[in-house]
Structure formats: structure tokens, C-alpha cells
Amino acid sequence: MSLKSLVTIDVGSTQTRALLFARVEDRFRFVAAGSAPTHLRAAHPDLALGGIRALEHLSAISGRLLLDPQGILIVPELSNGAGVDACLVTLSAAPPIRVVLGGLSSEWSLASLRRAASSAYAQVVEILSLSPLNGQRQTEEAWLQALIAAEPHLVVIAGGIDGGATRPVQALLETAALAARLHPEGERPWILFAGNAVLREEAVALAGRELPLRVLPNVRPQLNVEQIGPVVEAMDQRYVERAMASLPGIPLLQGWARGDVLPTARALSHVARYLSLETPDRGTLVVDVGGRHTVVTAAHGGLLAQLVRSESGIGPGILSLYQRRGYERIARWLPHEVRPEALEAFVWTKAMHPLSIPQTIEEMWIELAFAREALAEAWEQLRTLWPELGRPARAFEPILLTGGAFASHARPGALALVALDALQPVGITTLLWDPVGLTPGLGALAALDALLAVEVVNSRPWIPLATVLAPALDGPVALDELLFTVEVHHRGPDGSESVYEIEARGGRLEVVPIPEVGETELRRFRMRRPVDLGWGPRRAPRRVRIAGGLLGLIVDGRGRPLRLAETPEARREQIQRWLWDIGALGGSL
Amino acid sequence: MMETLHFYPEAVKFTPLATIRRERQLPIPGKVLVQRGDAVEATTVLAIAEQPAGVVIVDIARALKVSPERATAYLQRKPGASVRAQEVLARRRIWLGLRTLRARSPVDGEIVVAGGGKVLIRAGARSLELRAGFPGRVVEVLPAYGAVIETTGALIQAFWSSGADFSGMIRIVTSGAEPLRARAIDPVAQGTIVVGGAWIEPSALEQAERLQVRGIIAGSMEASLLPMLRDLSFPVVLTEGFGRLPMHPGIFRIFSLYQGREAFVLRPPAGPDGWPGRPEILIPVPTESPPPPEPAGEVHLHPGVRVRLLREPYRGRTGTVSELSPRPWTLDSGLRSWCAEIQLDGEEGRVWVPVYNVEVLRS
């Protein structure tokens, strides 16, 4: 029977969000969102309490009774409209699992395992390799010592194409099995074997009944074939299992859920895949900057590339992010001067009180500077792991912005600028905005019922933030130098037409409001420099239809890569100018 | 009509007298050495556990020249047995018994695992001791892990600590909310916990190191001094945060009240997200009848609740909640949030702040 209503609970590192989806006027769509602190750092942590309070908040906002007097979720929906037909839970609050990767070659099996680990909430704590690492060959004893010191939750062994090398892979497996036996039963790491298929039976025999071994399809059955999906799935399962054991309250929420708790990153990848079906030739980018993790997911054709960067975000992850990126990289994005001591005090305050939010505009700029660095770092790492994404990055369509850093804001231009600065898209693309954090819930729904998810996606649950036109330049340009002109043709629903010309200038952001109703096209591009708008230097189609959005059309004439002024004073002036251009300074929208 | 929403901010406790209970646990299972009712000192070992210090791998299949599957049949010692260096682990006769191949242990230790043609020997173990951390009485034994200890006295939850558990006599060296400078720390401070009512100046750290104090407790410190702390022989505890914030007057009063008494600083174990909890300062005070237990449970934000403000432009200020906003408001930052009106302490008037930017003060 088709669902009439559903709640999703996304348990994040600082906030737990509850979302209500329901059939309204024959369409299944997003209805309302509520949130509450996750209750992870309390004297007696209880994540179920965070979930219950988020549901109470959702009840208050939506007017629908969701909890019975005992605080239990009402399932299924009652005839009086109380409760929901199903509940889904996504999770990113748990710390990443500790993972050891073992393989033969850093170019093949280990490269695939690294990509798999990057797609999950996993921290690679050790790498065992047959090929020399850092110029040194590892012995079996060194592998063993490393495995013991690493205290992994999961060990993945791969290597050898199907029918290829066996002996070195055997040695890795034997060592992993030995090390696992050192732990008492019940505390042993999972061992995943995803190598040469010839060794599967041997792996099973080696593990016996005492070791938690899983045999998976080879990550590299042939040199030119990669299948990391099963390894990612097993890592997800281990992550959830650890969370169930270590996070109080998660088992209760799991008890309410239909199906298993889904890692939030997996939910995001479902959404990325769905969106990419609409634009198969362009692909989709979903970026999530949260409290403790930053997740970037690119889906293009059959490729799904995902980077889960843990200890990175604007909550508990801000301290590690600052330690990695440093004062200069953060301060370069600020329109005002901030001393290192003041920035460090900010970082510590935020890390110790991750729920707290900027009250002043100055602190908002600091938080968004961290969001830029978190996103830029993850984006860079994603492109290093998946070089096929290209450099400069292809112009994905659309780019979806979600996560705590992109929460509801009165100056959406400031958020658009975070995405443009960190991702530096080239060509023409659309920015979609998820101010209430519904994307993980929608991803969980996609895993449960694909048709319902499509229905919600078709109801356009995200806010179109802007259409971005960002040319690649052939070299540095002077500030205000004319790059190209283009005519914006708008036809209103009443048939009225308006035409105006805009000028794209070097070092500038031009924002052109586009009416929400009617049709808008860009026509008559006139190139004044050999700029590339994604169709090749000086080339452009006769007409391009655009959607606009909350901000309208943003023409980003700053060039790629973005060049920041060298002196701090000039840089601050530059940032102020861009914030002003995009409408983030002065009165809010 | 929207139901009333409740907000439950984090709470920080400081109380001059309460009955305090703390769980003390090993990170791994071990053996508990105390019993319910035992009186313990801070140094009393509550429980011990052994962690493997190192492991040696011996390839017996290779030494015996057999396949890994057959190797275990030749083992002379089984898992769990202790072995001495050069002791024979496995032996195989060849050439009709004329010659014997042997695999020997290279170290003293214990055989933990044998399989896949190899033997693992745990060479020595590291002993892990769990100490009480503060004097009190065992009120509950946590089998295999530790115990719950109870004491009476003052409790102060701080913001941050640079080191492990420590203790010492309280010595206040500033007259109130003034920065801690070198000249405030005289030779009498040697071996004591120096308490300052505001932030720490770099010179104070140098002077404290010269005089070998047990530790420093102050309101705050510039984060730029963090690298300097690594070279110090004593820990530093901050009650308010980083930057230049005075110690809360209520906390300073507790220290003043117990000047000369022994204080015990505990660093709680990491929570489920791996983040360490707040350091706690316990000052045991014997009482004839047990005082009430420390404040527990959550407090929702409502008029009359005492709070500390966490973010600029009011960071470090304290006050009392006078009202909650009827709906989320747009802040200067552009974010939208439910807000609370706070009557600031002193003559500073009323301000509105996001409900997420306060912590409840419980004393």
C-alpha cells in the first residue's frame, strides 16, 4: 500500500532534523521540518531524546500530532490524521569507523579501496601494501604490528585481478586474520575480502567460524574495471553497527524506522544519482557542509564519486579544519580584519559549543569562511581521487547546497558566494538551495520507495538560488574590463516581453534579477575577450534558456582559478566588493 | 496555534557544597580491586587491566617446511601457554627421524594465537591502573571496569584543561577579576594550584614553571599561548574559555571559600562522539550530614533561569532569562533563530540572544 505520510529523522553531529512528507492534494511532497539538538554531548547522552524533541518541534510546526503521551512515534497514521505511515532514520552523528586497507598496488587495488573508504564515514588509519610505501617494503610482521596498533573496526583486503596473483593476497589475509584473533570474540574487527575471486574459499576457510569475514566481489576484477559499491555498502553497515552499539538512543530510533538506519552520506548519494538522471550529459553535484563532516557527491553518467571528509565542518569539526587549513587560508575570505588570537578564540568557542550560531554579521563571515575552506578541501580531494571528473571541473547541472552551513539565511547571496568561491564552477549552471536540510530525508525516501522520491523531486522541494554564468578566462583581466555582453529576453505569462543587455566585467559579480514566472533566455552573446562559457573560446549558442532563481542570474567575471589580491588590505576590499556585488552586504533580502 | 516549544541548553555546574558521585572506569575490562563501602584516597588504585605491549610473529610453517594447514599439527605449546626465549614452539622430525626441524620463540611471552602456519606471541603487557582521582567512598562497584565514588564538597565544571588529572592546595593569587601576571605568583605558590580571577598573561606561565606549581586555574587565556603549554610541567584549567574573559564571580567565590584546601581536577573520558567532556574541579569538604546531591537533570529555558552567554557580542556575560521570543527572529548575522531576552548582570540592561547561544548556570 502506498504511503500517505512519512517522517525522516536525520541525526547529525549537532542537530537532529525531523521532516514530514505527506500526500497533499494527490501529490506526495515535503511538508515541514523541525529540529532539536542531537543531545550527544550531554552528561547522559541520548540520541533518542534529540529525535523525540525534533519530532515535538515538527509537531508544533506542522500541527500534526506525531508522538503519543509516552513519547512514542505514532505509526501508522491514524484516521484523525495523527502519526505517520513510516519513519526513516539517517545518521552522521557517530564518529567515523577506523579502517585498515590492504592491497597489492597503490595504483590499482589500493586506489580503489581508498575511493571506497572516502565514500563512507571511515578514517583510514593504516595501509598495508605489497608495493613499497614511502620507499620502504613492509614485512608481514610490520603489517601485524601496524594492525595491532591501528585498532581498526574494519580491515579490507583486496588485490589481484580475478585469476591473477594469489600468494601476496593470501599473506595479507593471513595477517589480518591473525591480528583479528588477538581480540576477544565480539570485539574483533570485520574483515572484508574484496580481492582475487580465486581466493574466496580460502578466505572463508582461514576465517573459520570465529572471525567476522565477508567475501565481496573483487574491487578490481580486471585492471580496467572497478566495483567499489559492495565495499562501501559493507563499510556503511559497520558504521551503523558501531553507532548502534556506542550511541545511546540510536537503537530506539532504529526500532521506529522502516529498514536499517542509513548513513547520511549514502542518502546524499541517492539524491545525486536521481538528480543526475535529469541532466545525464552534465551530471550533478551535491555538497553538504555540516557540523562534523563535509560531503561532496558528484554523479555523472554511471559514475558516482563521493568524498566524506570527517572532522571538517562548522561544528565539532571546526577545530581540526582550522588546524589543517590555518589562519591565512581562513582570514583570506574575511571582509574585515581578524587577529589570529580572536580567530582561535572563535574556533574554540564553536568547537566547545557547536550548537551556538553567529549573532553578529562579523561572526557570520567567519563561519562562512570556514564553510568555504571545508568545501574547497573536500572538492580538491574528490578531484584528486577521481581525476576523471576533470580539471577545471565540469559545469555540473545542478549544484545542490545542503547542510548546516547552508541553513536558512536572510542573505542567500552570501551562501551562493561560498559555493562559487569554493567550487569555482565554469560555464553555466544552476544553484539549488536546501535551507531546511531535507536532502538526507529525501535520499532515505529514495532508498525506500523510488517512485515517491521522484514525486517529491518533481515537486521541486529545493529553492532555485541562482543561475550562474562563469566564464573561463585566457589570462588575468583588469578590474571592470569588459568580457562579454549578452541580452536577457524575458516573456511574461501575459505575453509581455522585456529585453535588456548585461555586461560581464573582469573581477566583478553581476547579479540580474529574473522574474520567477515566465520564460527567460540569454541571446546574442558578444565576446570581447576569448572567454569560454563552456562551449569553447568565444563560442556560444544563439539562445540559452535559464531558470533564474531567488537571486536571479549571477555572472561571475572573476575568472578561474579565482585570484585573490596579495595584500590583506586589498584582499579585504576585494571580498567586500564581491559581497556587495552579490547583495550580501547592506540590508538583507 | 503553535504549541509552546522548550529549549534545553547545555548546563554548567558550580556549587559550593553538594554530595558528588562520579563513575571511574577503565577503558578496557580488567579487575576491580575495591569493594563497596571502601574509603579511598585520590591515589587508590580502583582497578587494573593489562594491555598487550607488543606481538611477535613466528612462521612455524616455514621453519618446519610444511604447508600452513599442516603446521599446527606440530605445535608443542598451545594458545594461552607462556613461553621462554629459545623455547621450542613446534617440532617436526624428518629423514626417518634422523633430523628434527624446530621453530623457537624469539622472546619471553604468551602464545595468543596459532593459525595459518604462524604463531603469535604476546611479548609482555602494559599495566593500566585506574585511580580514584579524589578521596571518597566506594558506593558501587562496576564489575570489571571500576567503581562509583562519592564525596561531599564543592564542584566546579570548567571549560577546558590542558592535561590529565591532578591535585593540589588552592592558592588564590589575584584579588578578583584581574589578569594573572608573574608578579602575583610568589615562592609560597610552589607545589600549589594557583588560581587567578581572569586571564593568564604569558609571564605568569614562565613564573609558575620556575616555581614548580602543581597547576593553574584561571578564567581564560589567549589561544596563542597553547604551544607554550606543551613545554610546561603543569596543567592549566580554564573556567570560561579562550580569549580574555574574567572568571565567573560565583566560581571565584568558591575558590575563595576553600582557599588552602586540596582540590582535585578530573578530566572525564571522551563521550560517544570522541570529544572530551568538561574538566571538573572537586574540593572535598567533610560534613556531619550529607548535603543535597549536585544539580541533575535538564533545565529548559524559561524566565528566571541563570545563563552565561556564549557568543559575541556578549560572550562571557551572565544574566537571567526574562522572556522568550514568540517566533524565530532574523539576527544581524542573517540567520533565523528563536531568541531569549537576557537581563545582564550589573547595570548592563537587557539583550536578545539566540537560544542556542546560552548555557544554563546551575549552582
XYZ file of N, CA and C in Angstrom, chain A residues 344-438:
285
model
N 41.234 32.231 16.787
C 41.403 31.000 17.565
C 40.365 30.918 18.690
N 40.082 32.059 19.321
C 39.055 32.053 20.368
C 37.704 31.669 19.769
N 37.436 32.182 18.554
C 36.191 31.834 17.850
C 36.129 30.323 17.614
N 37.237 29.767 17.127
C 37.269 28.339 16.786
C 37.008 27.485 18.024
N 37.672 27.815 19.107
C 37.496 27.023 20.333
C 36.081 27.142 20.872
N 35.543 28.361 20.813
C 34.177 28.553 21.296
C 33.212 27.712 20.480
N 33.390 27.731 19.173
C 32.489 26.991 18.294
C 32.659 25.484 18.498
N 33.915 25.050 18.676
C 34.156 23.615 18.859
C 33.562 23.121 20.175
N 33.652 23.952 21.207
C 33.129 23.540 22.510
C 31.619 23.722 22.598
N 31.097 24.666 21.832
C 29.648 24.914 21.834
C 29.153 24.848 20.387
N 29.160 23.668 19.796
C 28.865 23.578 18.357
C 27.434 23.963 17.981
N 26.538 23.985 18.958
C 25.162 24.382 18.650
C 25.014 25.882 18.484
N 25.953 26.618 19.056
C 25.822 28.079 19.045
C 25.932 28.593 17.615
N 25.310 29.743 17.358
C 25.259 30.277 15.988
C 25.731 31.732 15.989
N 26.198 32.221 14.841
C 26.637 33.622 14.790
C 25.463 34.564 15.017
N 25.675 35.506 15.896
C 24.648 36.532 16.094
C 25.015 37.793 15.314
N 26.307 38.072 15.218
C 26.743 39.277 14.512
C 27.135 38.918 13.080
N 27.117 39.913 12.226
C 27.474 39.664 10.827
C 28.969 39.312 10.723
N 29.788 39.895 11.605
C 31.227 39.592 11.563
C 31.465 38.103 11.834
N 30.760 37.552 12.823
C 30.938 36.126 13.115
C 30.359 35.260 11.997
N 29.329 35.790 11.318
C 28.771 35.035 10.179
C 29.820 34.904 9.075
N 30.526 36.011 8.804
C 31.557 35.939 7.750
C 32.638 34.927 8.135
N 32.961 34.868 9.432
C 33.983 33.904 9.853
C 33.481 32.478 9.629
N 32.243 32.238 10.034
C 31.709 30.876 9.885
C 31.646 30.485 8.404
N 31.271 31.430 7.560
C 31.200 31.112 6.130
C 32.596 30.962 5.517
N 33.586 31.620 6.106
C 34.970 31.412 5.635
C 35.380 29.962 5.908
N 34.987 29.452 7.067
C 35.272 28.041 7.364
C 34.507 27.121 6.411
N 33.274 27.496 6.103
C 32.489 26.675 5.172
C 33.194 26.608 3.816
N 33.750 27.756 3.358
C 34.478 27.775 2.081
C 35.656 26.804 2.117
N 36.425 26.872 3.209
C 37.616 26.025 3.280
C 37.251 24.554 3.401
N 36.201 24.252 4.148
C 35.771 22.855 4.268
C 35.376 22.321 2.899
N 34.636 23.140 2.170
C 34.154 22.714 0.855
C 35.300 22.629 -0.156
N 36.167 23.630 -0.141
C 37.289 23.641 -1.094
C 38.200 22.437 -0.866
N 38.443 22.121 0.409
C 39.314 20.989 0.725
C 38.698 19.675 0.247
N 37.420 19.486 0.521
C 36.753 18.242 0.117
C 36.679 18.143 -1.401
N 36.394 19.243 -2.044
C 36.272 19.288 -3.509
C 37.613 18.925 -4.152
N 38.681 19.485 -3.612
C 40.023 19.206 -4.120
C 40.353 17.716 -3.955
N 40.020 17.175 -2.787
C 40.325 15.758 -2.532
C 39.487 14.848 -3.424
N 38.261 15.241 -3.667
C 37.406 14.431 -4.543
C 38.012 14.365 -5.941
N 38.481 15.499 -6.429
C 39.034 15.528 -7.793
C 40.384 14.825 -7.871
N 41.099 14.767 -6.733
C 42.358 14.011 -6.721
C 42.068 12.516 -6.790
N 41.044 12.087 -6.055
C 40.707 10.657 -6.049
C 40.027 10.226 -7.349
N 39.248 11.125 -7.929
C 38.552 10.797 -9.186
C 39.010 11.786 -10.266
N 40.211 11.593 -10.813
C 40.715 12.560 -11.804
C 39.813 12.653 -13.031
N 38.979 11.620 -13.262
C 38.108 11.667 -14.430
C 37.041 12.762 -14.343
N 36.898 13.371 -13.155
C 35.963 14.490 -13.042
C 36.460 15.719 -13.795
N 37.761 15.736 -14.081
C 38.309 16.788 -14.929
C 38.786 18.015 -14.192
N 39.679 18.733 -14.846
C 40.209 19.979 -14.320
C 40.259 20.987 -15.453
N 39.658 22.123 -15.414
C 38.754 22.528 -14.342
C 37.514 21.634 -14.335
N 36.835 21.686 -13.237
C 35.700 20.789 -13.084
C 34.633 21.098 -14.114
N 33.983 20.029 -14.564
C 32.884 20.229 -15.498
C 31.794 21.076 -14.812
N 30.982 21.706 -15.637
C 29.891 22.505 -15.067
C 28.731 21.571 -14.774
N 28.672 21.139 -13.548
C 27.582 20.250 -13.161
C 26.269 21.011 -13.223
N 25.200 20.268 -13.424
C 23.873 20.886 -13.507
C 22.858 19.959 -12.858
N 22.311 20.297 -11.729
C 22.579 21.492 -10.923
C 23.637 21.207 -9.861
N 23.928 22.229 -9.068
C 24.741 22.073 -7.862
C 23.800 22.319 -6.683
N 23.665 21.307 -5.845
C 22.735 21.401 -4.718
C 23.511 21.677 -3.432
N 23.100 22.723 -2.709
C 23.784 23.132 -1.480
C 22.941 22.736 -0.279
N 23.497 21.904 0.597
C 22.756 21.483 1.776
C 23.694 21.404 2.975
N 23.134 21.075 4.142
C 23.948 21.007 5.361
C 23.806 22.258 6.205
N 24.292 22.163 7.433
C 24.138 23.249 8.400
C 24.680 24.581 7.928
N 25.773 24.561 7.153
C 26.369 25.819 6.692
C 25.465 26.540 5.713
N 24.550 25.789 5.083
C 23.643 26.404 4.107
C 22.218 26.487 4.661
N 22.130 26.578 5.995
C 20.809 26.674 6.622
C 20.159 28.006 6.263
N 18.874 28.058 6.519
C 18.057 29.218 6.187
C 18.750 30.534 6.554
N 18.808 31.466 5.603
C 19.595 32.677 5.794
C 18.932 33.845 5.075
N 18.977 35.003 5.721
C 18.348 36.181 5.119
C 19.196 36.801 4.021
N 20.455 36.364 3.905
C 21.329 36.881 2.846
C 21.787 35.712 1.977
N 20.894 35.176 1.154
C 21.261 33.983 0.383
C 22.433 34.222 -0.561
N 22.655 35.489 -0.938
C 23.797 35.785 -1.806
C 25.108 35.363 -1.155
N 25.169 35.496 0.172
C 26.385 35.106 0.890
C 26.630 33.611 0.747
N 25.544 32.828 0.735
C 25.694 31.377 0.598
C 26.091 31.006 -0.829
N 25.482 31.709 -1.803
C 25.858 31.444 -3.197
C 27.343 31.730 -3.401
N 27.818 32.788 -2.753
C 29.226 33.154 -2.917
C 30.150 32.092 -2.302
N 29.710 31.472 -1.219
C 30.505 30.382 -0.626
C 30.710 29.282 -1.672
N 29.625 28.907 -2.348
C 29.712 27.839 -3.347
C 30.588 28.264 -4.523
N 30.423 29.494 -4.983
C 31.192 29.953 -6.145
C 32.684 30.029 -5.798
N 33.008 30.505 -4.604
C 34.410 30.638 -4.207
C 35.074 29.275 -4.018
N 34.338 28.347 -3.415
C 34.957 27.062 -3.083
C 34.981 26.108 -4.271
N 33.922 26.099 -5.061
C 33.834 25.127 -6.161
C 34.324 25.698 -7.488
N 34.200 27.005 -7.650
C 34.632 27.697 -8.854
C 34.120 27.018 -10.127
N 32.815 26.873 -10.247
C 32.286 26.233 -11.451
C 32.571 27.070 -12.695
N 32.679 26.390 -13.826
C 32.930 27.069 -15.097
C 31.752 26.787 -16.022
N 31.308 27.804 -16.760
C 30.203 27.626 -17.696
C 28.894 28.064 -17.068
N 27.831 27.391 -17.460
C 26.515 27.781 -16.962
C 25.950 26.657 -16.091
N 25.437 27.022 -14.930
C 24.881 26.020 -14.025
C 23.820 26.651 -13.135
N 23.113 25.792 -12.416
C 22.069 26.259 -11.502
C 22.460 25.895 -10.073
N 22.298 26.821 -9.171
C 22.495 26.527 -7.752
C 21.131 26.270 -7.124
N 20.978 25.066 -6.534
C 19.767 24.769 -5.778
C 20.105 24.864 -4.302
N 19.147 25.302 -3.498
C 19.414 25.565 -2.088
C 18.438 24.768 -1.233
N 18.993 24.118 -0.227
C 18.180 23.320 0.701
C 18.269 23.965 2.089
N 17.496 25.015 2.348
C 17.667 25.738 3.615
C 17.175 24.978 4.841
N 16.329 23.969 4.657
C 15.819 23.254 5.837
C 16.470 21.898 6.035
N 17.378 21.501 5.171
C 18.093 20.224 5.350
C 17.223 19.022 5.042
N 16.480 19.080 3.929
C 15.591 17.956 3.607
C 16.275 16.898 2.746
